[in-house]
Tab-separated table of C-alpha atoms in Angstrom:
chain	number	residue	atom	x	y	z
A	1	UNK	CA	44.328	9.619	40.168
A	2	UNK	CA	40.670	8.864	40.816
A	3	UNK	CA	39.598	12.334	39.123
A	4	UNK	CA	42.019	10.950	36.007
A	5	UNK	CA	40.867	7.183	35.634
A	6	UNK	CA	37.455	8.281	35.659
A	7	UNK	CA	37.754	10.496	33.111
A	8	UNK	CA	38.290	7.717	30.189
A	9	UNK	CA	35.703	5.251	31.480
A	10	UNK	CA	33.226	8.015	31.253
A	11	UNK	CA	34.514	8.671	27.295
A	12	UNK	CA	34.606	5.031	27.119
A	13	UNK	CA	30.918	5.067	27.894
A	14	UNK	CA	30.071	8.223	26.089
A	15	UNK	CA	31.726	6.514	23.103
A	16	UNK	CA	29.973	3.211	23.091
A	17	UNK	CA	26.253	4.834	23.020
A	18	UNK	CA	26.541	6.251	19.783
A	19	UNK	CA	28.118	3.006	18.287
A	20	UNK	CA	25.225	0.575	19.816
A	21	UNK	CA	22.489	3.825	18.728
A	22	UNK	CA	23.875	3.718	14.904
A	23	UNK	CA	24.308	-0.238	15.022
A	24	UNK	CA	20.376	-0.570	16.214
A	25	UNK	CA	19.407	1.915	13.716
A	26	UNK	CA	21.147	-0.124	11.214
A	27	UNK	CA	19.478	-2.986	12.095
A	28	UNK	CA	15.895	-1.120	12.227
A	29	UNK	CA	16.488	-0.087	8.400
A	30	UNK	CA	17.679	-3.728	7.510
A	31	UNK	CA	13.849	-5.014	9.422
A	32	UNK	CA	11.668	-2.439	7.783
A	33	UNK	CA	13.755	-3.452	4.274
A	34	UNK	CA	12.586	-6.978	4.746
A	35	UNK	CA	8.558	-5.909	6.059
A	36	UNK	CA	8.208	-3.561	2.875
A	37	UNK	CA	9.556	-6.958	0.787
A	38	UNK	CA	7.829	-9.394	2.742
A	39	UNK	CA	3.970	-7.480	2.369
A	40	UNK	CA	4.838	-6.332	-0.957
A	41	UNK	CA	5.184	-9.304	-2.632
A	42	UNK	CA	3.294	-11.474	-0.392
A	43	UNK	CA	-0.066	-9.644	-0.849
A	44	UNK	CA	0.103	-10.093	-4.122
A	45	UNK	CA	1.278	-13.661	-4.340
A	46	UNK	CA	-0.936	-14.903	-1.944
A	47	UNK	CA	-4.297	-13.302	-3.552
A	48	UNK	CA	-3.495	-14.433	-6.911
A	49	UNK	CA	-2.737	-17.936	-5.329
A	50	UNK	CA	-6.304	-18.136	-3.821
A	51	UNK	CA	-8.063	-16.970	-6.737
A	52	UNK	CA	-6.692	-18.891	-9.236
A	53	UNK	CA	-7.663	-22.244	-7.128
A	54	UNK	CA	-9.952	-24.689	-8.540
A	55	UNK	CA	-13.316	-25.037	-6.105
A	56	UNK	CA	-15.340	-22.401	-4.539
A	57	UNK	CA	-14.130	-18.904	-4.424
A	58	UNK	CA	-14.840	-16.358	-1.946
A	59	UNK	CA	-16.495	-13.100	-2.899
A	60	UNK	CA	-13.800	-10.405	-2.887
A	61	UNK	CA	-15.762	-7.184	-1.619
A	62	UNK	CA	-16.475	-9.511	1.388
A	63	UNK	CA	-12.846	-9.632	1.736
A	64	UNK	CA	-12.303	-6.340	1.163
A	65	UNK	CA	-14.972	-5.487	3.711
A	66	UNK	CA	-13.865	-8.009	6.088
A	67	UNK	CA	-10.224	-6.438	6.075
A	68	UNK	CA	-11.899	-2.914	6.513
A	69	UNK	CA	-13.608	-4.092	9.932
A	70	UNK	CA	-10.267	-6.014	11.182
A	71	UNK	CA	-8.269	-2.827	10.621
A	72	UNK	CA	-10.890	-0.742	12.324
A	73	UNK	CA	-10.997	-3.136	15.665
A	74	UNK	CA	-7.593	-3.099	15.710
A	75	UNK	CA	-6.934	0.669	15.861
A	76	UNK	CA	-9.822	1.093	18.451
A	77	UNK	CA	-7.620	-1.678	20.868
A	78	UNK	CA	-4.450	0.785	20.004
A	79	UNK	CA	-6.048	3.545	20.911
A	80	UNK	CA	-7.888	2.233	24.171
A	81	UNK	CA	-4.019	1.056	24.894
A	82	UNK	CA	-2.440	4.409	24.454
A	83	UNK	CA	-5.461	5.632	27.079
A	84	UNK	CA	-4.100	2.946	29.200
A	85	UNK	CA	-7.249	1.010	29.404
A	86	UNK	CA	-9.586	3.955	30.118
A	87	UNK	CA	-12.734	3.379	28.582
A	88	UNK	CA	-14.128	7.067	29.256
A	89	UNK	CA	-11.061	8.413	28.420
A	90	UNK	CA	-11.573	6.310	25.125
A	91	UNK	CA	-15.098	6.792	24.665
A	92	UNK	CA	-14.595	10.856	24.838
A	93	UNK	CA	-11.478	10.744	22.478
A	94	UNK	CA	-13.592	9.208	20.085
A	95	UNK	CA	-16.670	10.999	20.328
A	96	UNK	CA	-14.380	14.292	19.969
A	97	UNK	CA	-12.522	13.075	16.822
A	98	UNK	CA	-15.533	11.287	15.189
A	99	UNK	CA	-18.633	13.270	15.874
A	100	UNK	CA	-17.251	16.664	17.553
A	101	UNK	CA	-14.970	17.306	14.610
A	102	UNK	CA	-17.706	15.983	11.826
A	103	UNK	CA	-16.095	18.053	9.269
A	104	UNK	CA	-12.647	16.638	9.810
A	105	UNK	CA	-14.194	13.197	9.094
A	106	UNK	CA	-16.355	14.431	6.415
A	107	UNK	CA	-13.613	15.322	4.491
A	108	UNK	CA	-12.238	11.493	4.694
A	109	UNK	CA	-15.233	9.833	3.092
A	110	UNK	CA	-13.804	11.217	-0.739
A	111	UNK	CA	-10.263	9.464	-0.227
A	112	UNK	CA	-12.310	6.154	1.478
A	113	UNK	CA	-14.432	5.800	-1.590
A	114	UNK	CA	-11.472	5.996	-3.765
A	115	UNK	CA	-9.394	3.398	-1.852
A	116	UNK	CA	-12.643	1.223	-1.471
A	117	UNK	CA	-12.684	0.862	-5.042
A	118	UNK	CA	-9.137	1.114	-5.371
A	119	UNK	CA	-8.928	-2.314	-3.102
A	120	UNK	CA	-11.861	-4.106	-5.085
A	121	UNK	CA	-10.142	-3.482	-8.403
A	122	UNK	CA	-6.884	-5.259	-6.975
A	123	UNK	CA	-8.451	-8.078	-6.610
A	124	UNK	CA	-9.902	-7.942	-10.517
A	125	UNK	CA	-6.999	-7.178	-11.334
A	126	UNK	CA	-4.845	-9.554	-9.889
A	127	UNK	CA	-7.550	-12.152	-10.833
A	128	UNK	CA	-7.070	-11.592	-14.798
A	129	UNK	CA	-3.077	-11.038	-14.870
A	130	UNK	CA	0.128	-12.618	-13.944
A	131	UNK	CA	1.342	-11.638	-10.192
A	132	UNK	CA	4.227	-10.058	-11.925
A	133	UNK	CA	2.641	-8.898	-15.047
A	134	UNK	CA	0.442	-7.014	-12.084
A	135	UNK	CA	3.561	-6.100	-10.221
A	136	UNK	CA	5.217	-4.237	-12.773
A	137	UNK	CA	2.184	-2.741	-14.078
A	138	UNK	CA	1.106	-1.864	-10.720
A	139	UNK	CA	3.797	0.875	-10.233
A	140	UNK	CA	2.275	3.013	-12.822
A	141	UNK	CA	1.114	4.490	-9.395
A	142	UNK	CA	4.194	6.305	-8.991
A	143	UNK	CA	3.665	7.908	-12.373
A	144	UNK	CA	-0.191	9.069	-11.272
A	145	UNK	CA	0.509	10.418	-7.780
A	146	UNK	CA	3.695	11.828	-9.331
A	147	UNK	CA	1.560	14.085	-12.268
A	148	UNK	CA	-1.717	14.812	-9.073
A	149	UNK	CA	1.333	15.909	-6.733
A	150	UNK	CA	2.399	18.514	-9.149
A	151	UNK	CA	-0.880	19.676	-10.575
A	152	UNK	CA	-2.667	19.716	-7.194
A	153	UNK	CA	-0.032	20.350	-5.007
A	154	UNK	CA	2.212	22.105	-6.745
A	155	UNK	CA	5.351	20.334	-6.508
A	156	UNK	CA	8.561	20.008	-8.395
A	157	UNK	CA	10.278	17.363	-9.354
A	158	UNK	CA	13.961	16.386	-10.260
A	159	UNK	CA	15.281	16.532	-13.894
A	160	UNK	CA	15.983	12.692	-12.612
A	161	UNK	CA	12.940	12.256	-11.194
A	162	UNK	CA	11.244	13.206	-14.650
A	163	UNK	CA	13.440	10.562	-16.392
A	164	UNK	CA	12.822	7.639	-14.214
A	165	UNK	CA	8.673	8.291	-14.900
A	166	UNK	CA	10.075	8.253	-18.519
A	167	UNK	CA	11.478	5.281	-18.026
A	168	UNK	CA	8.777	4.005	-15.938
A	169	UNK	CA	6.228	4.177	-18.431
A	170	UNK	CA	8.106	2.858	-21.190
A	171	UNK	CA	9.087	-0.268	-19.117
A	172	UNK	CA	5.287	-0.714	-18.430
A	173	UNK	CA	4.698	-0.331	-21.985
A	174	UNK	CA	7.330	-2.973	-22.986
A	175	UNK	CA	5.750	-5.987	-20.483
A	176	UNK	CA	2.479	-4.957	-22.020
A	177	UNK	CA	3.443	-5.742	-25.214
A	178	UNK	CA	5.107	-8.613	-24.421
A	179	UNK	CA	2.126	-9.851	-22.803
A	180	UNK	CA	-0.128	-8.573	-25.776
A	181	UNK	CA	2.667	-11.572	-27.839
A	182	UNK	CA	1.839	-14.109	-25.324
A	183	UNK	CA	-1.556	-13.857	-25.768
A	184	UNK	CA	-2.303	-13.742	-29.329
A	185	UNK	CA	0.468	-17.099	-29.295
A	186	UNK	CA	-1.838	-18.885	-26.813
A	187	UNK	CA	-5.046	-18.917	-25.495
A	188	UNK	CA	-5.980	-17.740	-21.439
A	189	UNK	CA	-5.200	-19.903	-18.820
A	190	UNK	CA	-8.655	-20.281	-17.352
A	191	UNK	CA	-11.896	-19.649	-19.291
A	192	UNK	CA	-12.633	-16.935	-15.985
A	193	UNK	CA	-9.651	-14.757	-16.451
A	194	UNK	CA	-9.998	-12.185	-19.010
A	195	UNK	CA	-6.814	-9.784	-19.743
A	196	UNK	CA	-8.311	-6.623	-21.305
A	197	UNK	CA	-10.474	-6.855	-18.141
A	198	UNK	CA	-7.027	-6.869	-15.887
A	199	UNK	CA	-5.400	-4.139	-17.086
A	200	UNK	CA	-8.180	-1.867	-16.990
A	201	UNK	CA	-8.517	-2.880	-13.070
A	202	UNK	CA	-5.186	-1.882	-12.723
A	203	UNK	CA	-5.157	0.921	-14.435
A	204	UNK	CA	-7.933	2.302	-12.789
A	205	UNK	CA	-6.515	1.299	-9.615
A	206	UNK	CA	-3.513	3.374	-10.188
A	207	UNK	CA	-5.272	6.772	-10.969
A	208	UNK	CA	-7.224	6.622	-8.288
A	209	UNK	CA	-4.270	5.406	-5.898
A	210	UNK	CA	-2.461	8.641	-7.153
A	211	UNK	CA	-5.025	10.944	-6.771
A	212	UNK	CA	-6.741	9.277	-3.171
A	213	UNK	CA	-3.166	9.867	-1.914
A	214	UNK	CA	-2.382	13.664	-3.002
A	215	UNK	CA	-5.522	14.316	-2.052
A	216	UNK	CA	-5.704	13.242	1.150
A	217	UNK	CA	-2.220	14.330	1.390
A	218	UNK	CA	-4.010	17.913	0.573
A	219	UNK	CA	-7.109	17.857	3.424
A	220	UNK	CA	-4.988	17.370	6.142
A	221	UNK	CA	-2.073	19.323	6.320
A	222	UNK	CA	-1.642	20.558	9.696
A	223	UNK	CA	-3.977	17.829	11.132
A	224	UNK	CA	-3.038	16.710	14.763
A	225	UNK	CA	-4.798	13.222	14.892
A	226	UNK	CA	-3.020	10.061	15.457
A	227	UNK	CA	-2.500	7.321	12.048
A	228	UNK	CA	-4.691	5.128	14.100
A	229	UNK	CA	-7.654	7.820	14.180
A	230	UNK	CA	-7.279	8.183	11.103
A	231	UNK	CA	-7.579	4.464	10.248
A	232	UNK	CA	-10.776	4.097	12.191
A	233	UNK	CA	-12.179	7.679	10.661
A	234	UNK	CA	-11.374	6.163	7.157
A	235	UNK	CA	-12.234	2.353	8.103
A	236	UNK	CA	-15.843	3.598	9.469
A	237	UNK	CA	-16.690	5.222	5.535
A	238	UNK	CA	-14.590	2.217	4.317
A	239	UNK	CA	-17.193	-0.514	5.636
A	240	UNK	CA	-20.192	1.434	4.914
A	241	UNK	CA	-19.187	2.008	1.251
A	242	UNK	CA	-17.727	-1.962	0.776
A	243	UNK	CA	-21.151	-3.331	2.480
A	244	UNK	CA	-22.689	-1.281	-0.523
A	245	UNK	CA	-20.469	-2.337	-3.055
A	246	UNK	CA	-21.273	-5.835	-1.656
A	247	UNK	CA	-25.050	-5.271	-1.801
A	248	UNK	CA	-25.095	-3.858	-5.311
A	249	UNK	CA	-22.611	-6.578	-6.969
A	250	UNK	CA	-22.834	-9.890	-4.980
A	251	UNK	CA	-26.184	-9.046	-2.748
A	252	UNK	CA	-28.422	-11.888	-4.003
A	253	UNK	CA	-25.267	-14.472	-4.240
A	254	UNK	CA	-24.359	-13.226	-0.360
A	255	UNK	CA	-27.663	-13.852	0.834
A	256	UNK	CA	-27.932	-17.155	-0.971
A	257	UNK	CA	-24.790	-18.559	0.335
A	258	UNK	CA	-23.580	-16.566	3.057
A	259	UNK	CA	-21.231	-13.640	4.106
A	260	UNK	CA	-18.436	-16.217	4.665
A	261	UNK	CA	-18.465	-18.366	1.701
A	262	UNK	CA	-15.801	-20.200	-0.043
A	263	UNK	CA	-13.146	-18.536	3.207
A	264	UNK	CA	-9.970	-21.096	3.582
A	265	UNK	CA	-6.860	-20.556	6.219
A	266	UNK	CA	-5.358	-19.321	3.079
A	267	UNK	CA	-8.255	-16.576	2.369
A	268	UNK	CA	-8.084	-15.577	6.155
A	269	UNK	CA	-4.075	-15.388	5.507
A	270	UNK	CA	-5.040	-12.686	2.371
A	271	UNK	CA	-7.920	-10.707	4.580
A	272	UNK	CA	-5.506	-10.486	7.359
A	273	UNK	CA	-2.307	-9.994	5.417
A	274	UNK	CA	-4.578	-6.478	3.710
A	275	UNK	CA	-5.646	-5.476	7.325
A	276	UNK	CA	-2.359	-5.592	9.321
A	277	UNK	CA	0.066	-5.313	6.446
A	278	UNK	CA	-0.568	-1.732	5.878
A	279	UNK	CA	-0.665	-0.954	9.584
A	280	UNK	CA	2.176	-2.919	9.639
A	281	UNK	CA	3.941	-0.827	7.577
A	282	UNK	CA	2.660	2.425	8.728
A	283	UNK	CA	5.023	1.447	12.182
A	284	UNK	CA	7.935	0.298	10.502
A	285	UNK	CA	8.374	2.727	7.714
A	286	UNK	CA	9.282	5.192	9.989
A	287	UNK	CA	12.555	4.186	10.037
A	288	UNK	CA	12.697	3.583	6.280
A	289	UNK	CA	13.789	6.811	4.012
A	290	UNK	CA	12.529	7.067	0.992
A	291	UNK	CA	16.015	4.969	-1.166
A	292	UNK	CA	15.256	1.958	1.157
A	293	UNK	CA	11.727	2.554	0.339
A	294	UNK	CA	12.222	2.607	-3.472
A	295	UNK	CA	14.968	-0.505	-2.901
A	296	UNK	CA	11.916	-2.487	-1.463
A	297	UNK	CA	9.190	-1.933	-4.054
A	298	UNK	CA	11.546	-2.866	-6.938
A	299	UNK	CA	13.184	-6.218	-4.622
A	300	UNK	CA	9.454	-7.132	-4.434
A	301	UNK	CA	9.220	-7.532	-7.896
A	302	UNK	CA	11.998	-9.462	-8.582
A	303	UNK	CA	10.718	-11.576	-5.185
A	304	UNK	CA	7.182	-11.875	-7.087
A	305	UNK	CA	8.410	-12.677	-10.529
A	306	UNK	CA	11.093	-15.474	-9.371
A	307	UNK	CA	7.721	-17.020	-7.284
A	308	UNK	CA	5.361	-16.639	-9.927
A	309	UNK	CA	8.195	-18.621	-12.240
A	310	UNK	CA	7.304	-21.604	-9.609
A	311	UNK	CA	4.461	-21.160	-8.555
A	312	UNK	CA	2.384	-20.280	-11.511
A	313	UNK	CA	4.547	-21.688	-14.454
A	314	UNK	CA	5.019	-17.626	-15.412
A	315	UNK	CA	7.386	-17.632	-18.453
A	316	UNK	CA	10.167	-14.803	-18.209
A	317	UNK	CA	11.504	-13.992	-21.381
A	318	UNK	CA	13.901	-11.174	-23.097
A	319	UNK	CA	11.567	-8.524	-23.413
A	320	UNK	CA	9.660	-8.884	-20.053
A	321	UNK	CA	12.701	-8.910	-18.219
A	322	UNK	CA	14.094	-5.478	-20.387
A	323	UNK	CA	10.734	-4.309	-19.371
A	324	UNK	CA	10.769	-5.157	-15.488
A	325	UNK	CA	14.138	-4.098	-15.427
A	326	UNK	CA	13.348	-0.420	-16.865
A	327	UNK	CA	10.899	-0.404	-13.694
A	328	UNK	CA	12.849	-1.057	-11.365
A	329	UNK	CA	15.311	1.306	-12.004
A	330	UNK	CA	13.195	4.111	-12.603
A	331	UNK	CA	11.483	3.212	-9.289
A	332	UNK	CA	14.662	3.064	-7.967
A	333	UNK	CA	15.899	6.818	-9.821
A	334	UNK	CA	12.325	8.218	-8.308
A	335	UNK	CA	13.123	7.548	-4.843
A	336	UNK	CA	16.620	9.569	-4.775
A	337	UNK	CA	16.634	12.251	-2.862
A	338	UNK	CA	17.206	15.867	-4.784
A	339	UNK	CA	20.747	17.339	-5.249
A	340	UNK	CA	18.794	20.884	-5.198
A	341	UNK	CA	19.754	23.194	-2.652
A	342	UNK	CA	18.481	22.547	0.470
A	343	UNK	CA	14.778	24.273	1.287
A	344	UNK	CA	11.786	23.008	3.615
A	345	UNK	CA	9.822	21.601	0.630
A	346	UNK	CA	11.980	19.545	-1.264
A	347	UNK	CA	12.698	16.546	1.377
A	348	UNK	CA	8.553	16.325	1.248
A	349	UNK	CA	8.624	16.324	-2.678
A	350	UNK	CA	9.228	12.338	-3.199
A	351	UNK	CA	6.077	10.893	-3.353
A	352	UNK	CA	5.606	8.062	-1.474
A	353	UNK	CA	5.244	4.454	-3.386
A	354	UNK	CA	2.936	2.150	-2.166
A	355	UNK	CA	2.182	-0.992	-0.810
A	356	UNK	CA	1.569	-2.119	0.195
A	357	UNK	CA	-0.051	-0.929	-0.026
A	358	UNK	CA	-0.646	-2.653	-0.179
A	359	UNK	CA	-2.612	0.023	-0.076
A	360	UNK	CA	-3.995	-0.376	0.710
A	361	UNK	CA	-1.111	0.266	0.096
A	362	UNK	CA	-0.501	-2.732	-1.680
A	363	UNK	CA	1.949	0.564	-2.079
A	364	UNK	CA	-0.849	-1.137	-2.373
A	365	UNK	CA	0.723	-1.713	-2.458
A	366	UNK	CA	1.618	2.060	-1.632
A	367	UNK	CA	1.331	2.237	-2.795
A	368	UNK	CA	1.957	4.412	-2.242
A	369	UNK	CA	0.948	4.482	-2.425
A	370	UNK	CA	2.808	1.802	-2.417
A	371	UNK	CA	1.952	-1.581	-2.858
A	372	UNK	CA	-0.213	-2.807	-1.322
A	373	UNK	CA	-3.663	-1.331	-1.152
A	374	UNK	CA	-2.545	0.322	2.520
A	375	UNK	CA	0.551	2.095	1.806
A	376	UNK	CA	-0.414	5.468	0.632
A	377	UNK	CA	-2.861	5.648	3.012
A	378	UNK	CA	-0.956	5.562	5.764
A	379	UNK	CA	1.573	7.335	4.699
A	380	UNK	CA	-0.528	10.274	3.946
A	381	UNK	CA	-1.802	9.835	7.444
A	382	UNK	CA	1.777	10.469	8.848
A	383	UNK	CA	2.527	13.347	6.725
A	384	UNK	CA	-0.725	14.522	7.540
A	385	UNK	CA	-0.664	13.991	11.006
C-alpha cells in the first residue's frame, strides 16, 4: 500500500513541474512584452522631450559618446562577474579576445562606424520630427535589413512577408504625406527644427541600420564570444569614432563650454536609457519569439503616438492614423513565422526589428534592428555568437 500511494504523489509532482515551468514561461514572455514596449517608446519620447526644451541643450555626440563608455563599463563588470571576481582571469580573457584575436575585432570597427552614425542621426532626427511621425517612419528599417538580408545573405522571404514590406512602405509613404499637408498649412514649431532635415536623418539611419545589422550578422557566423565581448569589442571602436565625430562637429563649442554641458536628470535618464536599454533587451529578448517581438514594436507606436497627443500637442488625423495603421500591421505580417516546410534556414530568415534599438537598437530601436539604436546590435551578437 506504501509502493501504491506513492505512486500518485510522485505523478502528482511530476505533473505540477510542467504546469509552474509553462506558467513562468508565460509570465517571462508577458515581462519581455512590456521591456520591448517600455524602451521602445520611451527612448524616443524621452529624447524628443529633452530636445525640444527651451534653455541650454546638451550636445548629442557627447551623449552618444557618453552612452558608448557606460555600455562598455558595464560589460567589463559582467564579464569580471562571470570570472567570479578574478582579475587575471579577466585581464587574460580580454587580452585574448581584444588583442590576441585582432582580426576578430578588426572586423567590428565597419558595423561600429555605421551604428555610430546611425545613433547621431537619431538624435537629428528625432530633433526635426514628431516622436511618432519618427516612430512610424523609423520602421522603414525592417524594409532595409529585409532587401541587405536577401542580397547579401541570400535569404528568402514569405509571399506574406513581401506584402507586409508592401504595405510597410506605403504606410510610411501615407504619414509622409500627411505630414508634407501639415506643413505647407502651418509653419514649424520652433525656428531650430527643420523637417526636410529629419527625414533625411532617418532615412539614413535606416539604411545603415539594415545594412550594419546583415552585415555584422555576416562576419560572425560561427563566432564563440559572449554578447558582452562583443559590446565592449564594438563599444571600444564606438568611443573612438564618437570622440571624433565630437571633435570634428562640436570640438571648439566642447572646449568652450565643457564635455558636460547643458546635462539635466532628464538627459542622464536619455544617456542611460541608450546604454542599458539595449543591453537590457539583449537579456530579455531571449525569451521573446519573433510575433511577440513584432507585437512590441507596433504597441510602441501606438504607446508613442497616444503620448506625443499629450505631451507634444501632436494632432492625429484620418490619414496619419490609415498610415500608422498600415505599419503596424505589416510589422506585425513581417514577424510571422513561415508556413514553408520545415528546413534549418527558415526559422533564422525573420529579420530581427529593432529597438531599441534602440539600437542602438532603438530597434533602435532594433532595431533591429529594432528600435532603439541597440537592438540590432545585439541581436546580431546572439545570432552571431
Amino acid at each position: 500500500m506504501a509502493a501504491n500511494s506513492q505512486g500518485p504523489a510522485n505523478g502528482v509532482g511530476e505533473d505540477k513541474t510542467p504546469g509552474r515551468r509553462q506558467s513562468e514561461a508565460k509570465k517571462l514572455k508577458y515581462i519581455s512584452l512590456a521591456v520591448l514596449v517600455v524602451q521602445n517608446a520611451s527612448l524616443i519620447l524621452s529624447i524628443r522631450y529633452v530636445r525640444t526644451l527651451p534653455g541650454d541643450r546638451f550636445f548629442t555626440t557627447s551623449a552618444v559618446v557618453m552612452a558608448e563608455v557606460l555600455k562598455v563599463l558595464t560589460c567589463l563588470v559582467i564579464i569580471l562577474l562571470q570570472r567570479r571576481g578574478s582579475l587575471r582571469d579577466f585581464i587574460a580573457l580580454l587580452y585574448d579576445s581584444i588583442v590576441v584575436q585582432y582580426w576578430d575585432t578588426l572586423k567590428l570597427a565597419v558595423p561600429s562606424l555605421i551604428y555610430t552614425l546611425q545613433n547621431n542621426l537619431q538624435y537629428v532626427a528625432i530633433s526635426n520630427l514628431p516622436a511618432a511621425t519618427f516612430q512610424v517612419t523609423y520602421q522603414l528599417k525592417i524594409l532595409t535589413t529585409a532587401l541587405f538580408s536577401v542580397l547579401m545573405l541570400r535569404k528568402s522571404l514569405s509571399r506574406i512577408q513581401w506584402v507586409s514590406l508592401v504595405l510597410l512602405f506605403a504606410g510610411v509613404a501615407i504619414v509622409q504625406v500627411q505630414q508634407e499637408g501639415k506643413q505647407k498649412e502651418s509653419t514649424v514649431a520652433g525656428a531650430s527644427q527643420n523637417y526636410a532635415k529629419g527625414l533625411v536623418a532617418v532615412v539614413v539611419s535606416c539604411l545603415s541600420s539594415g545594412f550594419a545589422g546583415v552585415y555584422f550578422e555576416k562576419i560572425l557566423k560561427g563566432s564563440s564570444a559572449s554578447v558582452w565581448m562583443r559590446n565592449v569589442q564594438l563599444g571600444i571602436f564606438g568611443t573612438f569614432l564618437g570622440l571624433l565625430g565630437l571633435w570634428w562637429n562640436d570640438g571648439p563649442a566642447i572646449a568652450e563650454k565643457g564635455f558636460l554641458f547643458g546635462y539635466t536628470p532628464m538627459v542622464w535618464g536619455v544617456i542611460f536609457n541608450q546604454a542599458f536599454g539595449g543591453l537590457l533587451v539583449a537579456v530579455v529578448v531571449k525569451y521573446a519569439d519573433n510575433i511577440l517581438k513584432g507585437f512590441a514594436t507596433s504597441f510602441s507606436i501606438i504607446v508613442s503616438t497616444v503620448t506625443s497627443v499629450y505631451l507634444f500637442g501632436f494632432h492625429v488625423d484620418l490619414l496619419f492614423t490609415l498610415g500608422a495603421g498600415l505599419v503596424i500591421g505589416a510589422v506585425y505580417m513581417y514577424s510571422l513565422p513561415k508556413v514553408a516546410a520545415p528546413s534549418s534556414s527558415s526559422s533564422t530568415s525573420t529579420v530581427s526589428s529593432s529597438s531599441t534599438h534602440i539600437r542602438s537598437h532603438l530597434s533602435n530601436g532594433d532595431g533591429d534592428s529594432e528600435t532603439d539604436a541597440f537592438i540590432p546590435k545585439l541581436q546580431g551578437k546572439e545570432k552571431g555568437c
